[in-house]
Amino acid sequence: MDFTNKHTVRVTSYLLFLLAATQALYTLLRMADIDFPRQLFWGTESILFTFLMAFAGAAMVRAKHYHVGWSAIAFSAALNLVQVSVGLTMFTPFREATTQNESLGPLAGAVVALSFMIYYAAKLLLGFAALIFGIAKMQDGAKPLGGVTAVVGVVAMLANGILIVLGRNAFLPSAVAGGFGVLATLLLAFCLMNAARED
């Protein structure tokens, strides 16, 4: 099975769109305090991230331009896969161990902190990719879409960078950084969809 560069870009944009949708839905369900199967959500995201690594990586080596942008997308997918895997495999065992032995609390907290650190790094990379492809769209004439994408990308980079440097208990709520990361992902998907149509 062979994929043209156009198909690779298109599939990458679809995967980014699906991931933005699942993360937005996950956030809304948590905010509404609605019980839902995290295994189903995170398991689905793991599959999407795995394919995103493959397609963004393929686009990176085949592209004539913006290799750093494609690299940012591919490595953000790799980081997100690690982050989701930590949540799926370690959160529950450590939580259960903490209920039996409270002295394990700091260790469980460290696992959660590690997961968030990886999460912020992935969102920072997606913000960087949004900045790169947003500027590219502006240069191609799509200034409204490109401009908004680039600005949101910068905000996502700054917000997640702050939490990496100062920690997740800094003055900036984690949900704000994550929210801008998701929005940057969505706008990035639209930029790539637009590029695939114009190719």
Coordinates of N, CA and C in Angstrom, one line a residue:
M1 N 0.8 -1.2 0.0 CA 0.0 0.0 0.0 C 0.9 1.2 0.0
D2 N 0.6 2.1 -0.9 CA 1.4 3.4 -1.0 C 0.5 4.6 -0.9
F3 N 1.0 5.6 -0.2 CA 0.3 6.8 0.0 C 1.1 8.0 -0.7
T4 N 0.3 8.8 -1.5 CA 1.0 10.0 -2.0 C 1.2 11.0 -0.9
N5 N 2.0 12.0 -1.2 CA 2.2 13.0 -0.2 C 0.9 13.7 0.1
K6 N 0.0 13.9 -0.8 CA -1.3 14.6 -0.6 C -2.1 13.7 0.4
H7 N -2.1 12.4 0.1 CA -2.9 11.6 1.0 C -2.3 11.6 2.4
T8 N -1.0 11.6 2.5 CA -0.3 11.6 3.8 C -0.7 12.8 4.6
V9 N -0.7 14.0 4.0 CA -1.0 15.3 4.6 C -2.5 15.2 5.0
R10 N -3.4 14.7 4.2 CA -4.8 14.7 4.5 C -5.1 13.8 5.7
V11 N -4.5 12.6 5.7 CA -4.7 11.7 6.8 C -4.2 12.3 8.1
T12 N -3.0 13.0 8.0 CA -2.5 13.6 9.2 C -3.5 14.7 9.7
S13 N -4.1 15.5 8.8 CA -5.0 16.5 9.3 C -6.2 15.9 9.9
Y14 N -6.7 14.7 9.3 CA -7.9 14.1 9.9 C -7.6 13.5 11.3
L15 N -6.4 13.0 11.5 CA -6.0 12.4 12.8 C -5.9 13.6 13.8
L16 N -5.3 14.7 13.4 CA -5.3 15.9 14.3 C -6.7 16.3 14.7
F17 N -7.6 16.4 13.7 CA -8.9 16.8 14.0 C -9.6 15.9 15.0
L18 N -9.5 14.5 14.8 CA -10.1 13.6 15.7 C -9.5 13.7 17.1
L19 N -8.2 13.9 17.2 CA -7.6 14.0 18.5 C -8.1 15.3 19.2
A20 N -8.2 16.4 18.5 CA -8.7 17.6 19.1 C -10.1 17.4 19.6
A21 N -10.9 16.7 18.8 CA -12.3 16.4 19.2 C -12.4 15.5 20.4
T22 N -11.6 14.4 20.5 CA -11.6 13.5 21.6 C -11.2 14.3 22.9
Q23 N -10.1 15.1 22.8 CA -9.6 15.8 23.9 C -10.6 16.9 24.4
A24 N -11.3 17.5 23.5 CA -12.3 18.5 23.9 C -13.5 17.8 24.6
L25 N -13.9 16.7 24.0 CA -15.0 15.9 24.6 C -14.6 15.4 26.0
Y26 N -13.4 14.9 26.2 CA -12.9 14.5 27.4 C -12.9 15.6 28.5
T27 N -12.5 16.8 28.1 CA -12.5 17.9 29.0 C -13.9 18.3 29.4
L28 N -14.8 18.3 28.4 CA -16.2 18.7 28.7 C -16.8 17.7 29.7
L29 N -16.6 16.4 29.5 CA -17.2 15.4 30.4 C -16.6 15.6 31.8
R30 N -15.3 15.9 31.9 CA -14.7 16.1 33.2 C -15.3 17.3 33.9
M31 N -15.4 18.4 33.2 CA -16.0 19.6 33.7 C -17.4 19.4 34.2
A32 N -18.2 18.6 33.5 CA -19.6 18.3 33.8 C -19.7 17.3 34.9
D33 N -18.5 16.7 35.3 CA -18.5 15.7 36.3 C -19.3 14.5 35.9
I34 N -19.2 14.1 34.6 CA -20.0 12.9 34.1 C -19.0 11.8 34.1
D35 N -19.4 10.6 34.6 CA -18.6 9.4 34.6 C -18.5 8.8 33.2
F36 N -17.3 8.5 32.8 CA -17.1 7.9 31.5 C -15.9 7.0 31.5
P37 N -15.8 6.0 30.6 CA -14.7 5.1 30.6 C -13.4 5.7 30.1
R38 N -12.5 6.0 31.0 CA -11.3 6.6 30.6 C -10.4 5.6 29.7
Q39 N -10.6 4.3 30.0 CA -9.8 3.3 29.2 C -10.2 3.5 27.7
L40 N -11.5 3.6 27.5 CA -12.0 3.8 26.1 C -11.4 5.0 25.4
F41 N -11.4 6.2 26.2 CA -10.9 7.4 25.6 C -9.4 7.4 25.4
W42 N -8.7 7.0 26.4 CA -7.3 7.0 26.3 C -6.8 5.9 25.4
G43 N -7.5 4.8 25.3 CA -7.1 3.7 24.4 C -7.3 4.1 23.0
T44 N -8.4 4.8 22.7 CA -8.6 5.3 21.3 C -7.6 6.4 21.0
E45 N -7.3 7.3 21.9 CA -6.2 8.3 21.6 C -4.9 7.6 21.3
S46 N -4.6 6.5 22.0 CA -3.3 5.8 21.8 C -3.2 5.3 20.4
I47 N -4.3 4.8 19.9 CA -4.3 4.3 18.5 C -4.1 5.5 17.5
L48 N -4.8 6.6 17.8 CA -4.7 7.8 16.9 C -3.3 8.4 16.9
F49 N -2.7 8.4 18.1 CA -1.3 9.0 18.3 C -0.3 8.1 17.5
T50 N -0.5 6.8 17.6 CA 0.4 5.8 16.9 C 0.3 6.1 15.4
F51 N -0.8 6.2 14.8 CA -0.9 6.4 13.4 C -0.5 7.8 13.0
L52 N -0.7 8.8 13.9 CA -0.2 10.2 13.7 C 1.3 10.2 13.6
M53 N 2.0 9.4 14.4 CA 3.5 9.3 14.3 C 3.9 8.8 12.9
A54 N 3.2 7.8 12.5 CA 3.6 7.2 11.2 C 3.3 8.2 10.0
F55 N 2.1 8.8 10.0 CA 1.8 9.7 8.9 C 2.6 11.0 8.9
A56 N 2.7 11.6 10.1 CA 3.4 12.9 10.2 C 4.9 12.6 9.9
G57 N 5.4 11.4 10.3 CA 6.8 11.1 10.0 C 7.0 10.9 8.6
A58 N 6.1 10.3 7.9 CA 6.2 10.1 6.4 C 6.1 11.4 5.7
A59 N 5.2 12.3 6.2 CA 5.1 13.7 5.6 C 6.4 14.4 5.8
M60 N 7.1 14.2 6.9 CA 8.3 15.0 7.2 C 9.4 14.6 6.3
V61 N 9.5 13.4 5.9 CA 10.7 13.0 5.1 C 10.3 13.2 3.6
R62 N 9.1 13.4 3.3 CA 8.7 13.6 1.9 C 8.5 15.0 1.5
A63 N 8.3 15.9 2.5 CA 8.0 17.3 2.3 C 9.2 18.0 1.7
K64 N 8.9 19.0 0.9 CA 9.9 19.9 0.4 C 10.2 21.0 1.3
H65 N 9.3 21.4 2.2 CA 9.4 22.5 3.1 C 8.8 22.1 4.5
Y66 N 9.1 22.9 5.5 CA 8.5 22.9 6.8 C 8.8 21.5 7.5
H67 N 10.0 21.0 7.3 CA 10.4 19.8 8.0 C 10.3 19.9 9.5
V68 N 10.6 21.0 10.1 CA 10.6 21.2 11.5 C 9.1 21.1 12.0
G69 N 8.2 21.7 11.2 CA 6.8 21.6 11.6 C 6.3 20.2 11.6
W70 N 6.6 19.4 10.6 CA 6.2 18.0 10.6 C 6.9 17.2 11.7
S71 N 8.2 17.5 12.0 CA 8.9 16.9 13.1 C 8.2 17.2 14.4
A72 N 7.7 18.4 14.6 CA 7.0 18.8 15.8 C 5.7 18.0 16.0
I73 N 5.0 17.8 14.9 CA 3.8 17.0 14.9 C 4.1 15.5 15.3
A74 N 5.1 15.0 14.6 CA 5.4 13.5 14.8 C 5.9 13.3 16.3
F75 N 6.8 14.2 16.8 CA 7.3 14.0 18.1 C 6.3 14.3 19.2
S76 N 5.3 15.2 18.9 CA 4.2 15.5 19.8 C 3.4 14.2 20.0
A77 N 3.2 13.5 18.9 CA 2.4 12.3 18.9 C 3.1 11.2 19.7
A78 N 4.4 11.1 19.6 CA 5.2 10.2 20.4 C 5.1 10.5 21.9
L79 N 5.3 11.8 22.2 CA 5.2 12.2 23.6 C 3.8 11.9 24.2
N80 N 2.8 12.3 23.4 CA 1.4 12.0 23.8 C 1.1 10.5 24.0
L81 N 1.7 9.7 23.2 CA 1.5 8.3 23.4 C 2.1 7.8 24.7
V82 N 3.3 8.3 25.0 CA 3.9 8.0 26.3 C 3.0 8.5 27.4
Q83 N 2.5 9.7 27.3 CA 1.7 10.3 28.4 C 0.5 9.5 28.6
V84 N -0.2 9.1 27.6 CA -1.5 8.4 27.7 C -1.2 7.0 28.2
S85 N -0.1 6.4 27.8 CA 0.3 5.1 28.3 C 0.6 5.1 29.8
V86 N 1.2 6.2 30.3 CA 1.5 6.3 31.7 C 0.1 6.3 32.5
G87 N -0.8 7.1 31.9 CA -2.1 7.2 32.6 C -2.9 5.9 32.6
L88 N -2.8 5.1 31.5 CA -3.5 3.9 31.3 C -2.9 2.8 32.2
T89 N -1.6 2.8 32.4 CA -1.0 1.6 33.0 C -0.6 1.9 34.5
M90 N -0.4 3.2 34.9 CA 0.2 3.4 36.2 C -0.7 4.2 37.1
F91 N -1.7 5.0 36.6 CA -2.5 5.8 37.5 C -3.3 4.9 38.5
T92 N -4.0 4.0 38.0 CA -4.9 3.1 38.8 C -4.1 2.3 39.8
P93 N -3.0 1.6 39.4 CA -2.2 0.8 40.4 C -1.7 1.7 41.5
F94 N -1.1 2.9 41.2 CA -0.6 3.8 42.2 C -1.7 4.3 43.1
R95 N -2.8 4.6 42.5 CA -3.9 5.1 43.4 C -4.4 4.1 44.4
E96 N -4.5 2.8 43.9 CA -4.9 1.7 44.8 C -3.8 1.5 45.8
A97 N -2.6 1.6 45.5 CA -1.5 1.3 46.4 C -1.5 2.4 47.5
T98 N -1.8 3.6 47.1 CA -1.8 4.8 48.0 C -2.9 4.6 49.1
T99 N -4.1 4.0 48.7 CA -5.2 3.8 49.6 C -4.8 2.8 50.7
Q100 N -3.9 1.9 50.3 CA -3.4 0.9 51.3 C -2.2 1.3 52.1
N101 N -1.4 2.2 51.5 CA -0.2 2.7 52.2 C 0.0 4.2 51.8
E102 N -0.4 5.0 52.8 CA -0.4 6.5 52.5 C 1.0 7.0 52.2
S103 N 2.0 6.3 52.7 CA 3.4 6.8 52.4 C 3.8 6.8 51.0
L104 N 3.0 6.1 50.2 CA 3.2 6.0 48.7 C 2.6 7.2 48.0
G105 N 2.0 8.1 48.7 CA 1.3 9.2 48.1 C 2.3 10.1 47.3
P106 N 3.4 10.5 47.8 CA 4.4 11.3 47.0 C 4.8 10.6 45.7
L107 N 5.0 9.3 45.8 CA 5.4 8.5 44.6 C 4.3 8.6 43.6
A108 N 3.0 8.4 44.0 CA 1.9 8.5 43.1 C 1.8 9.8 42.5
G109 N 2.0 10.9 43.3 CA 2.0 12.2 42.8 C 3.1 12.5 41.8
A110 N 4.3 11.9 42.0 CA 5.3 12.0 41.0 C 5.0 11.4 39.7
V111 N 4.3 10.3 39.7 CA 3.8 9.7 38.4 C 2.9 10.6 37.7
V112 N 2.0 11.2 38.4 CA 1.0 12.2 37.8 C 1.8 13.4 37.3
A113 N 2.7 13.9 38.0 CA 3.5 15.0 37.6 C 4.3 14.7 36.3
L114 N 4.9 13.5 36.3 CA 5.6 13.1 35.0 C 4.6 13.1 33.8
S115 N 3.5 12.6 34.0 CA 2.5 12.5 32.9 C 2.1 14.0 32.5
F116 N 1.9 14.9 33.4 CA 1.6 16.2 33.0 C 2.8 16.9 32.3
M117 N 4.0 16.7 32.8 CA 5.2 17.2 32.1 C 5.3 16.8 30.7
I118 N 5.1 15.5 30.4 CA 5.1 15.0 29.0 C 3.9 15.7 28.2
Y119 N 2.8 15.8 28.9 CA 1.6 16.4 28.2 C 1.9 17.8 27.8
Y120 N 2.5 18.6 28.7 CA 2.8 20.0 28.4 C 3.8 20.1 27.2
A121 N 4.8 19.2 27.2 CA 5.8 19.2 26.2 C 5.2 18.9 24.8
A122 N 4.3 18.0 24.8 CA 3.6 17.6 23.6 C 2.7 18.8 23.0
K123 N 2.0 19.5 24.0 CA 1.2 20.6 23.6 C 2.1 21.8 23.1
L124 N 3.3 21.9 23.7 CA 4.2 23.0 23.3 C 4.6 22.7 21.8
L125 N 4.9 21.5 21.5 CA 5.3 21.1 20.1 C 4.2 21.3 19.1
L126 N 2.9 21.0 19.5 CA 1.8 21.3 18.7 C 1.6 22.7 18.4
G127 N 1.8 23.5 19.5 CA 1.7 25.0 19.3 C 2.8 25.5 18.4
F128 N 4.0 24.9 18.4 CA 5.1 25.3 17.5 C 4.7 24.9 16.1
A129 N 4.2 23.7 15.9 CA 3.7 23.3 14.6 C 2.6 24.2 14.0
A130 N 1.7 24.7 14.9 CA 0.7 25.6 14.5 C 1.3 26.9 14.1
L131 N 2.3 27.4 14.8 CA 2.9 28.6 14.4 C 3.6 28.5 13.0
I132 N 4.3 27.4 12.8 CA 5.0 27.2 11.5 C 4.0 27.1 10.4
F133 N 3.0 26.3 10.5 CA 2.1 26.1 9.4 C 1.1 27.3 9.3
G134 N 0.9 28.0 10.4 CA 0.0 29.2 10.3 C 0.7 30.3 9.5
I135 N 2.0 30.5 9.8 CA 2.8 31.4 9.0 C 2.8 31.0 7.5
A136 N 3.0 29.7 7.3 CA 3.0 29.2 5.9 C 1.7 29.5 5.2
K137 N 0.5 29.4 5.9 CA -0.8 29.7 5.3 C -0.9 31.2 5.0
M138 N -0.4 32.0 5.9 CA -0.4 33.5 5.7 C 0.4 33.8 4.4
Q139 N 1.5 33.2 4.2 CA 2.4 33.5 3.0 C 1.7 32.9 1.8
D140 N 0.8 31.9 1.9 CA 0.1 31.4 0.7 C -1.2 32.2 0.4
G141 N -1.5 33.2 1.2 CA -2.6 34.0 1.0 C -3.8 33.8 1.9
A142 N -3.8 32.8 2.7 CA -4.9 32.5 3.6 C -4.6 33.2 5.0
K143 N -4.6 34.5 5.0 CA -4.2 35.3 6.1 C -5.0 35.1 7.4
P144 N -6.4 35.1 7.2 CA -7.2 34.9 8.4 C -6.9 33.6 9.2
L145 N -7.0 32.5 8.4 CA -6.8 31.2 9.0 C -5.3 31.1 9.5
G146 N -4.4 31.5 8.7 CA -3.0 31.4 9.1 C -2.6 32.3 10.3
G147 N -3.2 33.5 10.3 CA -2.9 34.4 11.4 C -3.4 33.9 12.7
V148 N -4.7 33.4 12.7 CA -5.3 32.9 13.9 C -4.5 31.7 14.4
T149 N -4.2 30.8 13.5 CA -3.4 29.6 13.9 C -2.1 29.9 14.5
A150 N -1.4 30.9 13.9 CA -0.1 31.2 14.4 C -0.1 31.9 15.7
V151 N -1.1 32.7 15.9 CA -1.3 33.4 17.3 C -1.6 32.4 18.3
V152 N -2.6 31.5 18.0 CA -3.0 30.5 19.0 C -1.8 29.6 19.3
G153 N -1.0 29.3 18.3 CA 0.2 28.4 18.4 C 1.2 29.1 19.4
V154 N 1.4 30.4 19.3 CA 2.3 31.1 20.2 C 1.8 31.0 21.6
V155 N 0.5 31.3 21.8 CA -0.1 31.3 23.1 C 0.0 29.9 23.7
A156 N -0.2 28.8 22.9 CA -0.1 27.4 23.4 C 1.3 27.2 23.8
M157 N 2.3 27.6 23.1 CA 3.7 27.4 23.4 C 4.0 28.1 24.7
L158 N 3.6 29.4 24.9 CA 3.9 30.1 26.1 C 3.2 29.5 27.3
A159 N 2.0 29.2 27.2 CA 1.2 28.6 28.3 C 1.8 27.3 28.8
N160 N 2.1 26.4 27.9 CA 2.6 25.1 28.2 C 4.1 25.2 28.7
G161 N 4.8 26.2 28.1 CA 6.2 26.4 28.5 C 6.3 26.9 29.9
I162 N 5.3 27.8 30.3 CA 5.3 28.3 31.7 C 5.1 27.2 32.7
L163 N 4.2 26.2 32.3 CA 3.9 25.1 33.3 C 5.1 24.1 33.3
I164 N 5.8 24.0 32.2 CA 7.0 23.1 32.2 C 8.1 23.8 33.2
V165 N 8.3 25.1 33.1 CA 9.3 25.7 33.8 C 8.9 25.9 35.3
L166 N 7.7 26.3 35.5 CA 7.2 26.7 36.9 C 6.5 25.6 37.6
G167 N 6.1 24.5 36.9 CA 5.3 23.4 37.5 C 3.8 23.6 37.3
R168 N 3.1 22.5 37.4 CA 1.6 22.6 37.1 C 0.8 23.3 38.2
N169 N 1.5 23.6 39.3 CA 0.8 24.4 40.3 C 1.1 25.9 40.2
A170 N 1.6 26.3 39.1 CA 1.9 27.7 38.9 C 0.7 28.5 38.8
F171 N 0.9 29.8 38.5 CA -0.3 30.8 38.5 C -1.2 30.5 37.4
L172 N -0.8 29.8 36.3 CA -1.6 29.5 35.2 C -2.3 28.1 35.3
P173 N -3.6 28.1 35.3 CA -4.3 26.8 35.4 C -3.9 25.8 34.3
S174 N -3.8 24.6 34.6 CA -3.4 23.6 33.6 C -4.4 23.5 32.5
A175 N -5.7 23.7 32.8 CA -6.7 23.6 31.8 C -6.6 24.6 30.7
V176 N -6.1 25.8 31.1 CA -5.9 26.9 30.1 C -4.8 26.5 29.1
A177 N -3.7 26.0 29.6 CA -2.6 25.5 28.7 C -3.0 24.4 27.8
G178 N -3.7 23.4 28.4 CA -4.2 22.3 27.6 C -5.3 22.7 26.6
G179 N -6.1 23.7 27.0 CA -7.2 24.2 26.1 C -6.6 24.9 24.9
F180 N -5.6 25.7 25.1 CA -4.9 26.3 24.0 C -4.2 25.3 23.1
G181 N -3.7 24.3 23.7 CA -3.0 23.2 23.0 C -4.0 22.5 22.1
V182 N -5.2 22.2 22.6 CA -6.2 21.6 21.8 C -6.7 22.5 20.7
L183 N -6.9 23.8 21.0 CA -7.3 24.7 19.9 C -6.2 24.9 18.8
A184 N -5.0 24.9 19.2 CA -3.9 24.9 18.3 C -3.9 23.7 17.4
T185 N -4.2 22.5 18.0 CA -4.3 21.3 17.2 C -5.4 21.3 16.2
L186 N -6.6 21.9 16.6 CA -7.7 22.0 15.7 C -7.4 22.9 14.5
L187 N -6.8 24.1 14.8 CA -6.5 25.0 13.8 C -5.4 24.5 12.9
L188 N -4.5 23.8 13.4 CA -3.4 23.1 12.6 C -4.0 22.1 11.7
A189 N -5.0 21.4 12.2 CA -5.7 20.4 11.3 C -6.4 21.1 10.1
F190 N -7.0 22.2 10.4 CA -7.7 23.0 9.3 C -6.6 23.5 8.3
C191 N -5.5 24.0 8.8 CA -4.4 24.4 7.9 C -4.0 23.3 7.0
L192 N -3.8 22.1 7.5 CA -3.3 21.0 6.7 C -4.4 20.5 5.8
M193 N -5.6 20.5 6.2 CA -6.7 20.1 5.3 C -6.7 21.1 4.1
N194 N -6.6 22.4 4.4 CA -6.6 23.4 3.3 C -5.4 23.2 2.4
A195 N -4.3 22.9 3.0 CA -3.1 22.6 2.1 C -3.3 21.4 1.2
A196 N -3.9 20.4 1.8 CA -4.1 19.1 1.0 C -5.1 19.4 -0.2
R197 N -6.1 20.2 0.1 CA -7.0 20.5 -1.0 C -6.4 21.3 -2.1
E198 N -5.5 22.2 -1.7 CA -4.8 23.1 -2.7 C -3.7 22.4 -3.4
D199 N -3.2 21.3 -2.9 CA -2.0 20.6 -3.5 C -2.4 20.1 -4.9

